[in-house]
PDB file of C-alpha atoms and ligand atoms in Angstrom:
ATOM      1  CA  UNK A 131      33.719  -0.697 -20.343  1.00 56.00           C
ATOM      2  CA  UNK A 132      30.998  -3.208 -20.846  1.00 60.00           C
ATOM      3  CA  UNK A 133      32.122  -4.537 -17.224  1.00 61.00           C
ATOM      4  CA  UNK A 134      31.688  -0.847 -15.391  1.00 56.00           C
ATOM      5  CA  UNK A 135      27.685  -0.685 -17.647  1.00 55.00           C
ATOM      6  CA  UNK A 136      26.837  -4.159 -16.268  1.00 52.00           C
ATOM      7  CA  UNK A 137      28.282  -2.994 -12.475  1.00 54.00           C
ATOM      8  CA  UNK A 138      25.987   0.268 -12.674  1.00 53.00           C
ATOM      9  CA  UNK A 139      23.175  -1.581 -14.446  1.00 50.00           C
ATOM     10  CA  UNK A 140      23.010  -4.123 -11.228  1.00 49.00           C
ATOM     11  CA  UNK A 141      23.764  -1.090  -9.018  1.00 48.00           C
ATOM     12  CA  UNK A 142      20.754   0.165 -10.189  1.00 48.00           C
ATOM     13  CA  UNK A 143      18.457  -2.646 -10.089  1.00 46.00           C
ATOM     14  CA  UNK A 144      19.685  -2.927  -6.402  1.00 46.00           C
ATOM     15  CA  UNK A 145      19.212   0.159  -5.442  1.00 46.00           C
ATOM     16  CA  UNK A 146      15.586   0.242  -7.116  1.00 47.00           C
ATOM     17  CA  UNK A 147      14.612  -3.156  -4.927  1.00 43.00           C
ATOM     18  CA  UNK A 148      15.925  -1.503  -1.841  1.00 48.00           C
ATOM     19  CA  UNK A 149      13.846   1.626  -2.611  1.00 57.00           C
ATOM     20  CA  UNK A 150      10.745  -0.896  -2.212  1.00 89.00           C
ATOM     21  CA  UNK A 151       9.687  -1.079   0.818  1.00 97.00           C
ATOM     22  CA  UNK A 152       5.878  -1.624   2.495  1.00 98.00           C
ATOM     23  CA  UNK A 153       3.792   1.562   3.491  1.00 98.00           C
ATOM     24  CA  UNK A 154       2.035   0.909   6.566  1.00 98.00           C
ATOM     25  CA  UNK A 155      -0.176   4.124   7.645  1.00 98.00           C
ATOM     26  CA  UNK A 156      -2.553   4.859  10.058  1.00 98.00           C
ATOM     27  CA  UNK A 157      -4.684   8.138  10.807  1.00 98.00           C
ATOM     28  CA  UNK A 158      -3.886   8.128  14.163  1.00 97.00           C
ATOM     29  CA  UNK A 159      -0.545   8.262  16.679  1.00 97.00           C
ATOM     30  CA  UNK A 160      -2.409   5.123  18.415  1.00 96.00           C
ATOM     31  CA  UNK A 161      -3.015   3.613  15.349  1.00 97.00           C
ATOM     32  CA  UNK A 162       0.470   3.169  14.406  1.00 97.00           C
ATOM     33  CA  UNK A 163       2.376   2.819  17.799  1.00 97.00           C
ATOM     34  CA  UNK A 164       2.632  -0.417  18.643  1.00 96.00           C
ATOM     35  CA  UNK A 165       4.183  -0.752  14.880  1.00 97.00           C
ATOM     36  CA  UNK A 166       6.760   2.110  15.489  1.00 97.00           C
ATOM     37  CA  UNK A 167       7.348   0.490  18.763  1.00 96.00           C
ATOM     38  CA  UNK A 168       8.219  -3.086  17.412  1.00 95.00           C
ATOM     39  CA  UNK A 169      10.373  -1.761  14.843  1.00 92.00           C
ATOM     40  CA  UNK A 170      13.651  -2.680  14.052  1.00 84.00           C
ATOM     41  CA  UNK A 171      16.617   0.175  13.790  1.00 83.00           C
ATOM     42  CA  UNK A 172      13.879   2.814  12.955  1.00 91.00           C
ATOM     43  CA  UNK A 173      14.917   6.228  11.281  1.00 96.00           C
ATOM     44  CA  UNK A 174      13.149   9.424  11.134  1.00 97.00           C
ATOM     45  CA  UNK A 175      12.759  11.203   8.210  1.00 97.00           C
ATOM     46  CA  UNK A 176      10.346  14.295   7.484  1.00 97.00           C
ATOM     47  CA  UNK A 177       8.961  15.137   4.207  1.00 97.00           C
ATOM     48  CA  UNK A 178       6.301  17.659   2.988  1.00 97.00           C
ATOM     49  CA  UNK A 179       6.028  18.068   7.164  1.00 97.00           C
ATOM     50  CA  UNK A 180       4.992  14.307   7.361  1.00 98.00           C
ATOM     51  CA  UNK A 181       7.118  12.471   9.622  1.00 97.00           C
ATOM     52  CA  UNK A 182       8.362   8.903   7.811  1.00 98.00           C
ATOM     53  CA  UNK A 183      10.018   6.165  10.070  1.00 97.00           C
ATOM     54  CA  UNK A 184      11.670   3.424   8.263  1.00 97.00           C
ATOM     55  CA  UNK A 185      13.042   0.087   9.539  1.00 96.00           C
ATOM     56  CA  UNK A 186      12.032  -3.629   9.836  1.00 96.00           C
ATOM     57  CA  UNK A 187       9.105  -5.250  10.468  1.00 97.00           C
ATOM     58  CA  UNK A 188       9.367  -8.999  10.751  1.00 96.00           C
ATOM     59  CA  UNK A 189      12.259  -8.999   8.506  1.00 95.00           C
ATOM     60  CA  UNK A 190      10.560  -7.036   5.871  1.00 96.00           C
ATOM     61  CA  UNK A 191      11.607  -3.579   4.958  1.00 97.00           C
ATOM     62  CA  UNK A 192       8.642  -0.422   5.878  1.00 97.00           C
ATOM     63  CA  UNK A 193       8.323   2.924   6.073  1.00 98.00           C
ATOM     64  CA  UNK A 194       4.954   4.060   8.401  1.00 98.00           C
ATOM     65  CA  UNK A 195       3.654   6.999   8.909  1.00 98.00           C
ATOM     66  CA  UNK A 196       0.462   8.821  10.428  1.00 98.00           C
ATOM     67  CA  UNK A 197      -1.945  10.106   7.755  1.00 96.00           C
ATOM     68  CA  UNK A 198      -3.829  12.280  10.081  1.00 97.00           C
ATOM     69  CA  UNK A 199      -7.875  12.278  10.153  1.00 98.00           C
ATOM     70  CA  UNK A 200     -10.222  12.611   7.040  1.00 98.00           C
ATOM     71  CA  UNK A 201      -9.872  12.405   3.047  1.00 98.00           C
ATOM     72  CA  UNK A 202      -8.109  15.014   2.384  1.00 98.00           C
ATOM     73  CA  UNK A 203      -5.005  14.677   5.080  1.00 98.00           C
ATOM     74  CA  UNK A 204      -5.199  10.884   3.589  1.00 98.00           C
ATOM     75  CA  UNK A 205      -4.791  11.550   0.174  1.00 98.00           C
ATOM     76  CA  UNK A 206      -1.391  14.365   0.737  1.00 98.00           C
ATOM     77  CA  UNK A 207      -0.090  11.714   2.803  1.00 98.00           C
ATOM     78  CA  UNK A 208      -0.284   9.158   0.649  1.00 98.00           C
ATOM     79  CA  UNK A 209       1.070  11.406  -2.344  1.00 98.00           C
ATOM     80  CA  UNK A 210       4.302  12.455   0.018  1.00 98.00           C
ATOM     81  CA  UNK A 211       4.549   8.947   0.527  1.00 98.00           C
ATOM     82  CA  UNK A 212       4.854   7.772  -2.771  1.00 98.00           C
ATOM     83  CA  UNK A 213       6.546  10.484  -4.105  1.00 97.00           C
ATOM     84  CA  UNK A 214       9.548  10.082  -1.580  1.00 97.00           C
ATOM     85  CA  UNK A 215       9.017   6.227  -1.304  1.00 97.00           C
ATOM     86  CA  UNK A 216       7.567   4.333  -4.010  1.00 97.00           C
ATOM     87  CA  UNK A 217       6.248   1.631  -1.984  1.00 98.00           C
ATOM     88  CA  UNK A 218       5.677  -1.817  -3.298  1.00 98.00           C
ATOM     89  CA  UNK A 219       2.580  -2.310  -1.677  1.00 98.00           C
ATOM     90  CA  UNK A 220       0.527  -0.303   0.850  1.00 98.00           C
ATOM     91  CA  UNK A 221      -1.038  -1.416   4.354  1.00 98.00           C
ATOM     92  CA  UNK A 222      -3.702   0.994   6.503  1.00 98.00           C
ATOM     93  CA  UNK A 223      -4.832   0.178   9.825  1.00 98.00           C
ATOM     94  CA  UNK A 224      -6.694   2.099  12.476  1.00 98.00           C
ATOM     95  CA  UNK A 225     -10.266   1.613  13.676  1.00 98.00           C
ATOM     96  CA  UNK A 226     -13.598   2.101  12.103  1.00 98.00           C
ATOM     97  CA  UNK A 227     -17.122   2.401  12.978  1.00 98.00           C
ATOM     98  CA  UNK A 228     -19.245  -1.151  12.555  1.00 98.00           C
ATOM     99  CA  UNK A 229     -22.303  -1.415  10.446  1.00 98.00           C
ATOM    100  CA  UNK A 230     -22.898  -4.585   9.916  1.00 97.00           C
ATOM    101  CA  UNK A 231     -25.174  -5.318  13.746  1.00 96.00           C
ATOM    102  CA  UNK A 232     -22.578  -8.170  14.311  1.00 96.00           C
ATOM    103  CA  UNK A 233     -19.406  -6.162  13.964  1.00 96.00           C
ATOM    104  CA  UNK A 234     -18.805  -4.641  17.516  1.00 96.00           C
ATOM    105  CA  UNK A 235     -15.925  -3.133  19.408  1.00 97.00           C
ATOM    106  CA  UNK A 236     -12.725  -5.132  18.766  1.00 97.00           C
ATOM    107  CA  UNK A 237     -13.918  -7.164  15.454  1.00 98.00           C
ATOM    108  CA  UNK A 238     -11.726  -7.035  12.193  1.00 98.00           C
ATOM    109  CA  UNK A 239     -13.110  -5.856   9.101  1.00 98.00           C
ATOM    110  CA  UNK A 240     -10.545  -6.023   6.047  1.00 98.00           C
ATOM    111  CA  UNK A 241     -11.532  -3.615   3.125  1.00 98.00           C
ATOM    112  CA  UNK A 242     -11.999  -5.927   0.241  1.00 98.00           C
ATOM    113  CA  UNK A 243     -13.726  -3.060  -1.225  1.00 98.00           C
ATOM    114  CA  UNK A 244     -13.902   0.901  -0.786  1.00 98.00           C
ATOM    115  CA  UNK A 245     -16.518   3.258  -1.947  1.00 97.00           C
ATOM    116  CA  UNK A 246     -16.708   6.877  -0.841  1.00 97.00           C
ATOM    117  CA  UNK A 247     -20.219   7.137   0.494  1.00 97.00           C
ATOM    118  CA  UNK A 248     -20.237  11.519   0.251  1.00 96.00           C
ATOM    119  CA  UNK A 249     -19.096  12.138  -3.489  1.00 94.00           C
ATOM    120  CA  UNK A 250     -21.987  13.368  -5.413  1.00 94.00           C
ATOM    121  CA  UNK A 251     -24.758  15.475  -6.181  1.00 93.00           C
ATOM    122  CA  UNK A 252     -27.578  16.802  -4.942  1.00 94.00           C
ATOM    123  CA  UNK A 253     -31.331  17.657  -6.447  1.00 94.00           C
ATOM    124  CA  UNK A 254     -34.594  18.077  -5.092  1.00 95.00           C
ATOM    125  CA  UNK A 255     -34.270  14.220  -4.869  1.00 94.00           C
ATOM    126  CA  UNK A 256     -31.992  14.246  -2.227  1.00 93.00           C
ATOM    127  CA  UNK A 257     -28.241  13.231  -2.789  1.00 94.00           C
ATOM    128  CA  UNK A 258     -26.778  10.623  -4.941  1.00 93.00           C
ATOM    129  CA  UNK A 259     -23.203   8.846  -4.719  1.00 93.00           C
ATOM    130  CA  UNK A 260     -21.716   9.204  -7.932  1.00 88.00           C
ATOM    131  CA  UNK A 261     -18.087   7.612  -9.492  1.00 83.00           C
ATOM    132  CA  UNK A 262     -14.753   9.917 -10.191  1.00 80.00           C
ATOM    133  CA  UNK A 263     -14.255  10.651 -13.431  1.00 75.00           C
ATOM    134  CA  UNK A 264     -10.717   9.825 -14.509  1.00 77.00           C
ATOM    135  CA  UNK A 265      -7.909  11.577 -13.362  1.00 75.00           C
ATOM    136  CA  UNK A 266      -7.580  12.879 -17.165  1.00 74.00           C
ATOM    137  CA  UNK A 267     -10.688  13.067 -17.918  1.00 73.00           C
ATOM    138  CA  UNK A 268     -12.573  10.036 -20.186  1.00 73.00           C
ATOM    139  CA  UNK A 269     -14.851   7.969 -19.187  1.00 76.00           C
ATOM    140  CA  UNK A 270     -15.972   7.163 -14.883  1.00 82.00           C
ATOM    141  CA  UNK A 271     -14.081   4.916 -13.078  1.00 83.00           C
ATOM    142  CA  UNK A 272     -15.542   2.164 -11.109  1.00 90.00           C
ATOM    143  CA  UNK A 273     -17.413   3.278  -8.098  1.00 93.00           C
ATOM    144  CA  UNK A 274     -16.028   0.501  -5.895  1.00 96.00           C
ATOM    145  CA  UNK A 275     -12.056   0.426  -5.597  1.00 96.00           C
ATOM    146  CA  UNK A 276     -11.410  -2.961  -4.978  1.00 98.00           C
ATOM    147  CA  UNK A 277      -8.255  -4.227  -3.072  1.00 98.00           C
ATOM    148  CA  UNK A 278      -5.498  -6.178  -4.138  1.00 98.00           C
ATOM    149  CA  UNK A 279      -6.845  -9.906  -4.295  1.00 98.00           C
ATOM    150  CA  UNK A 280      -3.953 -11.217  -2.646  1.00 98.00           C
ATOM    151  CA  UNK A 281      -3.532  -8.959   0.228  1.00 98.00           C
ATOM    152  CA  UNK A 282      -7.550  -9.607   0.892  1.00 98.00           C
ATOM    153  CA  UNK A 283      -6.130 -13.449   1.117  1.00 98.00           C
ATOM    154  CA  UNK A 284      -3.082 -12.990   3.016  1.00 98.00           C
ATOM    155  CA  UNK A 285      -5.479 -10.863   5.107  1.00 98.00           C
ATOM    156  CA  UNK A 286      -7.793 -13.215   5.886  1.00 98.00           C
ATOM    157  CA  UNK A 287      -4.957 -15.946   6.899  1.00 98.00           C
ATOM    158  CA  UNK A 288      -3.448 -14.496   8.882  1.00 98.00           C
ATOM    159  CA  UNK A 289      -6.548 -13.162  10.899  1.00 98.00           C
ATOM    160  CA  UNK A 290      -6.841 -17.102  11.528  1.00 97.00           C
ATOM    161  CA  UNK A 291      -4.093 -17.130  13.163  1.00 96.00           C
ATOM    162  CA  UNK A 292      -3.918 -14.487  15.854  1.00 96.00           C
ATOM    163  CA  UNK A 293      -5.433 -13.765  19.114  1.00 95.00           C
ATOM    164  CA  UNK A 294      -7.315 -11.110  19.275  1.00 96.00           C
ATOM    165  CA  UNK A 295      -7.446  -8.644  22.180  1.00 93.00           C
ATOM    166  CA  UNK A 296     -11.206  -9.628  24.072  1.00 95.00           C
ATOM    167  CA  UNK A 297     -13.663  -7.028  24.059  1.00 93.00           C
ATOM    168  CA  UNK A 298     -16.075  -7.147  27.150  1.00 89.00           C
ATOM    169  CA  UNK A 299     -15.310 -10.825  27.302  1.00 91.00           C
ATOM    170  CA  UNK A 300     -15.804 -11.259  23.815  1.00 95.00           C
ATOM    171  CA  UNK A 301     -13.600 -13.141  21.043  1.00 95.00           C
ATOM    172  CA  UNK A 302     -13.678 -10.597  18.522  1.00 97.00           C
ATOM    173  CA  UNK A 303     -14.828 -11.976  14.794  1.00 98.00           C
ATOM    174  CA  UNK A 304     -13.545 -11.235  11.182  1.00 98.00           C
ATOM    175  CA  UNK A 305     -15.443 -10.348   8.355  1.00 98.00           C
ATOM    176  CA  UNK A 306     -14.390  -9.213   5.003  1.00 98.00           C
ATOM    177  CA  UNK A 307     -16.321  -6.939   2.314  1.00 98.00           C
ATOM    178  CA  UNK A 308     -16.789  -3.268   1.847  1.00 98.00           C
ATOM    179  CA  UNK A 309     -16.035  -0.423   3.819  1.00 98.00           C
ATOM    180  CA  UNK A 310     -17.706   3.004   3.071  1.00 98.00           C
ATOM    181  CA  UNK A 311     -15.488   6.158   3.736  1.00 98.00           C
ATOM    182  CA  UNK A 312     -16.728   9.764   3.926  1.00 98.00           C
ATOM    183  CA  UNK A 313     -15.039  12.767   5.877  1.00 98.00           C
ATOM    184  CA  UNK A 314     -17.947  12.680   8.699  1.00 98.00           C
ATOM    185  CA  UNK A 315     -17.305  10.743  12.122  1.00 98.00           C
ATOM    186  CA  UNK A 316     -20.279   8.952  11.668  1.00 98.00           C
ATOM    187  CA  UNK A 317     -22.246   9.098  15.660  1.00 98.00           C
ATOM    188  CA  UNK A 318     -25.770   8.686  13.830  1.00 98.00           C
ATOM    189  CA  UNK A 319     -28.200   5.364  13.913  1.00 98.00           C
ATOM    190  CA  UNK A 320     -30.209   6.724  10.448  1.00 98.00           C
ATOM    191  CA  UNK A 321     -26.809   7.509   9.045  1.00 98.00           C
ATOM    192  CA  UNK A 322     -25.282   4.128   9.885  1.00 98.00           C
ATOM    193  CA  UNK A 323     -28.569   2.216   8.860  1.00 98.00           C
ATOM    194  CA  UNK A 324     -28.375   4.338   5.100  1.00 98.00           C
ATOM    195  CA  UNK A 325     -24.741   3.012   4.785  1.00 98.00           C
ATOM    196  CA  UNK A 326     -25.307  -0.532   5.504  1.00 98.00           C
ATOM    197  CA  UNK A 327     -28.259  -0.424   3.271  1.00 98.00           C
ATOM    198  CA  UNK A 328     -26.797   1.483   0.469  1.00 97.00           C
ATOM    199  CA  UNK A 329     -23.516   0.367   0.212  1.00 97.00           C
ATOM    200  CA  UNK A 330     -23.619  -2.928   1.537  1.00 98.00           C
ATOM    201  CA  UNK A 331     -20.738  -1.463   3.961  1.00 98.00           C
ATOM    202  CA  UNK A 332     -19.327  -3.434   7.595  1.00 98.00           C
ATOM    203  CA  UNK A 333     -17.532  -0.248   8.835  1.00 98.00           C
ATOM    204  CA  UNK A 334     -17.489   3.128   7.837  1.00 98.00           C
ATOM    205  CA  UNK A 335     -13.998   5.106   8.418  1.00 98.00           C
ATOM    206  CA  UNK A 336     -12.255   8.258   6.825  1.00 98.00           C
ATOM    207  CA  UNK A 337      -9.426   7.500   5.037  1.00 98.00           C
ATOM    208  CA  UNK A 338      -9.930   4.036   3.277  1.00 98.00           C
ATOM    209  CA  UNK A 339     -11.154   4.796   0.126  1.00 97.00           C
ATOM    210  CA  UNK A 340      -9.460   8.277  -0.839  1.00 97.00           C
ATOM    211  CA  UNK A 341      -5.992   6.125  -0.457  1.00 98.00           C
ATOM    212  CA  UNK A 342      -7.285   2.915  -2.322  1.00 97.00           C
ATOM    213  CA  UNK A 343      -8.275   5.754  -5.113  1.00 95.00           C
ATOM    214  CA  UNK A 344      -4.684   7.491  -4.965  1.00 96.00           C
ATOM    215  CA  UNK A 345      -2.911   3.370  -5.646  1.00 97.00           C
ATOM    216  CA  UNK A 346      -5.922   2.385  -8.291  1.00 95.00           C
ATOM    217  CA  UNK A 347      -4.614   5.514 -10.153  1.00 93.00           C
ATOM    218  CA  UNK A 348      -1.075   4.671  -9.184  1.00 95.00           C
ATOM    219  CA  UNK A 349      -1.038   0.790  -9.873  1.00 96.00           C
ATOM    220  CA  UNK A 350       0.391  -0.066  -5.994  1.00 98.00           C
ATOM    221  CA  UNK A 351      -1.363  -3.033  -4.421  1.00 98.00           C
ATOM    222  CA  UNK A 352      -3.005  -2.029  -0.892  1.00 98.00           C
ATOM    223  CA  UNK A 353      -5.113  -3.408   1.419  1.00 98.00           C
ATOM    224  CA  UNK A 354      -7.320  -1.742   4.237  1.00 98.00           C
ATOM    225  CA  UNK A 355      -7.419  -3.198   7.563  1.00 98.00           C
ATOM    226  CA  UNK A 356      -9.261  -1.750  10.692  1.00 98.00           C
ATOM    227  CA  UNK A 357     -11.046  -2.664  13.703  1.00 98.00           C
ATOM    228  CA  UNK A 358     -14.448  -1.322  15.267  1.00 98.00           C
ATOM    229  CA  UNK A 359     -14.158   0.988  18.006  1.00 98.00           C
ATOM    230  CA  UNK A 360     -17.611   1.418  18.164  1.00 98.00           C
ATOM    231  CA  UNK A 361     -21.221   1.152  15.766  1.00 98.00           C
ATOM    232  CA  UNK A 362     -21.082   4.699  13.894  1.00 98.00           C
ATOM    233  CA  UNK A 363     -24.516   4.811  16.152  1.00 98.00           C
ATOM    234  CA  UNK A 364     -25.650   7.593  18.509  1.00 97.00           C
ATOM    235  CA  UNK A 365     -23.260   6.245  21.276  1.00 96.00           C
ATOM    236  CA  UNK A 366     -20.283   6.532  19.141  1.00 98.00           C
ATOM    237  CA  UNK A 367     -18.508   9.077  20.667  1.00 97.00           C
ATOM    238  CA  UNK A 368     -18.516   7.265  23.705  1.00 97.00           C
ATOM    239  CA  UNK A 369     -17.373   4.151  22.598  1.00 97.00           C
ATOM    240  CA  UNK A 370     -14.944   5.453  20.615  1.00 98.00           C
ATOM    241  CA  UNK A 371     -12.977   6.830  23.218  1.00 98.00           C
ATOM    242  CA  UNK A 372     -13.456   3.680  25.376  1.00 97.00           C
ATOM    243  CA  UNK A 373     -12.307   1.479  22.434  1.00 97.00           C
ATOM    244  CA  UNK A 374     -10.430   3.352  20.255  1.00 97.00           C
ATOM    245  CA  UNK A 375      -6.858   1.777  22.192  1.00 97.00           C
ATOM    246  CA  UNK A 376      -7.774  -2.423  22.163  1.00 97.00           C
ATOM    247  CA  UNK A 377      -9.233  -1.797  18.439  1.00 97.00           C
ATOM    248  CA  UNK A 378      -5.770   0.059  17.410  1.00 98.00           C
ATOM    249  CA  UNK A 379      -3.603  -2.702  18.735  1.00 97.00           C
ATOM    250  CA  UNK A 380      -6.329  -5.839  17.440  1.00 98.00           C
ATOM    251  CA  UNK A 381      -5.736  -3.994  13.713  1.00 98.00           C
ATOM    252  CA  UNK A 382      -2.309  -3.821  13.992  1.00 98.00           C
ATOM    253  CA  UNK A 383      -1.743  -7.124  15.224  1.00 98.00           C
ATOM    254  CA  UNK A 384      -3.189  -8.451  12.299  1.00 98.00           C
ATOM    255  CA  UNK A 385      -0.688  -6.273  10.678  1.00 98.00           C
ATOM    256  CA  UNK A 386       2.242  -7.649  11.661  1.00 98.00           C
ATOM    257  CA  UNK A 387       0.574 -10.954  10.972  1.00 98.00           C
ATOM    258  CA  UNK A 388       0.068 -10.239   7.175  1.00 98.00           C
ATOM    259  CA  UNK A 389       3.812  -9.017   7.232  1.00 98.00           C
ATOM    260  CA  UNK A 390       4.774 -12.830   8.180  1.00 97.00           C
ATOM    261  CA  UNK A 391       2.619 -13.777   5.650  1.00 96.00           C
ATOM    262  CA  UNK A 392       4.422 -11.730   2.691  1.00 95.00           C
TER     263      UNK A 392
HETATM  264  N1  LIG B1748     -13.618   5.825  12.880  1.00 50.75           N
HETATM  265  C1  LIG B1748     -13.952   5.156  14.000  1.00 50.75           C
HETATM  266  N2  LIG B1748     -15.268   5.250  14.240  1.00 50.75           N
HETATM  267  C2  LIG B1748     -15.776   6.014  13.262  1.00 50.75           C
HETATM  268  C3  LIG B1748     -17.058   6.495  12.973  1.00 50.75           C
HETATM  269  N3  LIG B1748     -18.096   6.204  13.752  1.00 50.75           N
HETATM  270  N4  LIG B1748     -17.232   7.278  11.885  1.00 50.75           N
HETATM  271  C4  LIG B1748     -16.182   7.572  11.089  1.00 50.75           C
HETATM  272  N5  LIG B1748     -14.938   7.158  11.316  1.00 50.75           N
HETATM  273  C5  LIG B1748     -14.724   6.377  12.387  1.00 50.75           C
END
């Protein structure tokens, strides 16, 4: 008897650790393809109409998926996700707009911290950013979500070590701090200029910070990684388009990179 509780208890524990493996999401089919396409024995499997493709990653055991566009799309994703999955940790990548003027087309920016820059109020003021309450109620959670300390390191290590797809002849750079997500594409230089200012923010995006929310609440460590594919200024929409491929594959390059690191 106590043999067959000890063989189910380690049956269990097994089959827990095996559960565990790392999300990796992006909003975007580009953003996640050269992922699904370096994958080892992948499998499809569709939950809550969200289309889940586990496998191995540089030995390590993932499960990506595509989050689709904006806040909202983010935030069911990520809640199918770790409803079905309960990932260990969780990884975004996909492209932003730059703020900071030396972020351009093709530079990293890893989220070290994510604010959403459009939850508020308004009064004959104008609008101000204000924090989420708790989930239950109580008392305001931080404004900032900051990411998992370790995953910002791992991050930024293994950023030193790749090579980075050239924009226009350009090595692209790395910088680290906050990113500022809202459900606008952002194609505006007085927009852009308010969220450097205001937030402090390198890149704005539209997913980021409704997904570090979702794993504050949750406890599960995550980190957000993307790449400019253009300046959220009034030529965004161009460069976008012309960027949006080399920026996908710089982000997750770095990616796979952190995966080696883990
Ligand atoms: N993702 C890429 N560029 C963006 C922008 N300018 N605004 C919002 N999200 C983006």
């Amino acid at each position: 008897m106590k043999k067959v509780i000890l063989g189910l208890f380690f049956l269990f524990i097994s089959l827990s650790v095996q559960a565990q493996r790392i999300a990796i999401m992006g909003a975007l089919d580009q953003e996640i393809a050269i992922l699904l396409d370096s994958m080892k024995s992948s499998k499809k499997v569709s939950r809550g109409g969200i289309d889940f493709f586990t496998g191995k990653l540089k030995g390590k055991k993932v499960v990506i998926l595509k989050a689709g566009v904006g806040k909202v799309n983010a935030s069911y994703s990520t809640a199918i996700l770790t409803e079905n999955f309960s990932p260990s940790v969780l990884i975004f990548t996909g492209v932003a707009g730059g703020l900071h003027p030396e972020a351009l087309p093709g530079d990293i920016v890893i989220g070290e911290k994510l604010v959403q820059f459009d939850f508020g109020q308004v009064d004959s003021t104008g609008f101000k950013v204000s924090p989420f309450r708790k989930l239950n109620g109580g008392r305001h959670e931080e404004l900032y979500v900051e990411a998992d300390r370790k995953l910002v390191e791992k991050s930024a290590s293994a950023a030193r070590k790749i090579e980075f797809v050239p924009i226009s002849n350009r090595t692209p750079k790395v910088f680290s701090g906050v990113i500022a997500t809202g459900d606008i594409f952002v194609s505006n230089d007085e927009k852009a200029a308010w969220l450097y200012e205001e937030f402090n923010a390198l890149a704005t995006e539209m997913e980021g910070a409704a997904i570090a929310h979702i794993c504050r609440t949750l406890g599960i460590p995550f980190i957000i990684i993307r790449s400019c594919s253009d300046n959220a200024n009034n030529h965004a929409r161009v460069n976008f388009n012309q960027f949006v491929g080399p920026a996908s594959v710089n982000s997750a390059h770095l990616v796979l990179g952190i995966l080696e690191e883990m």
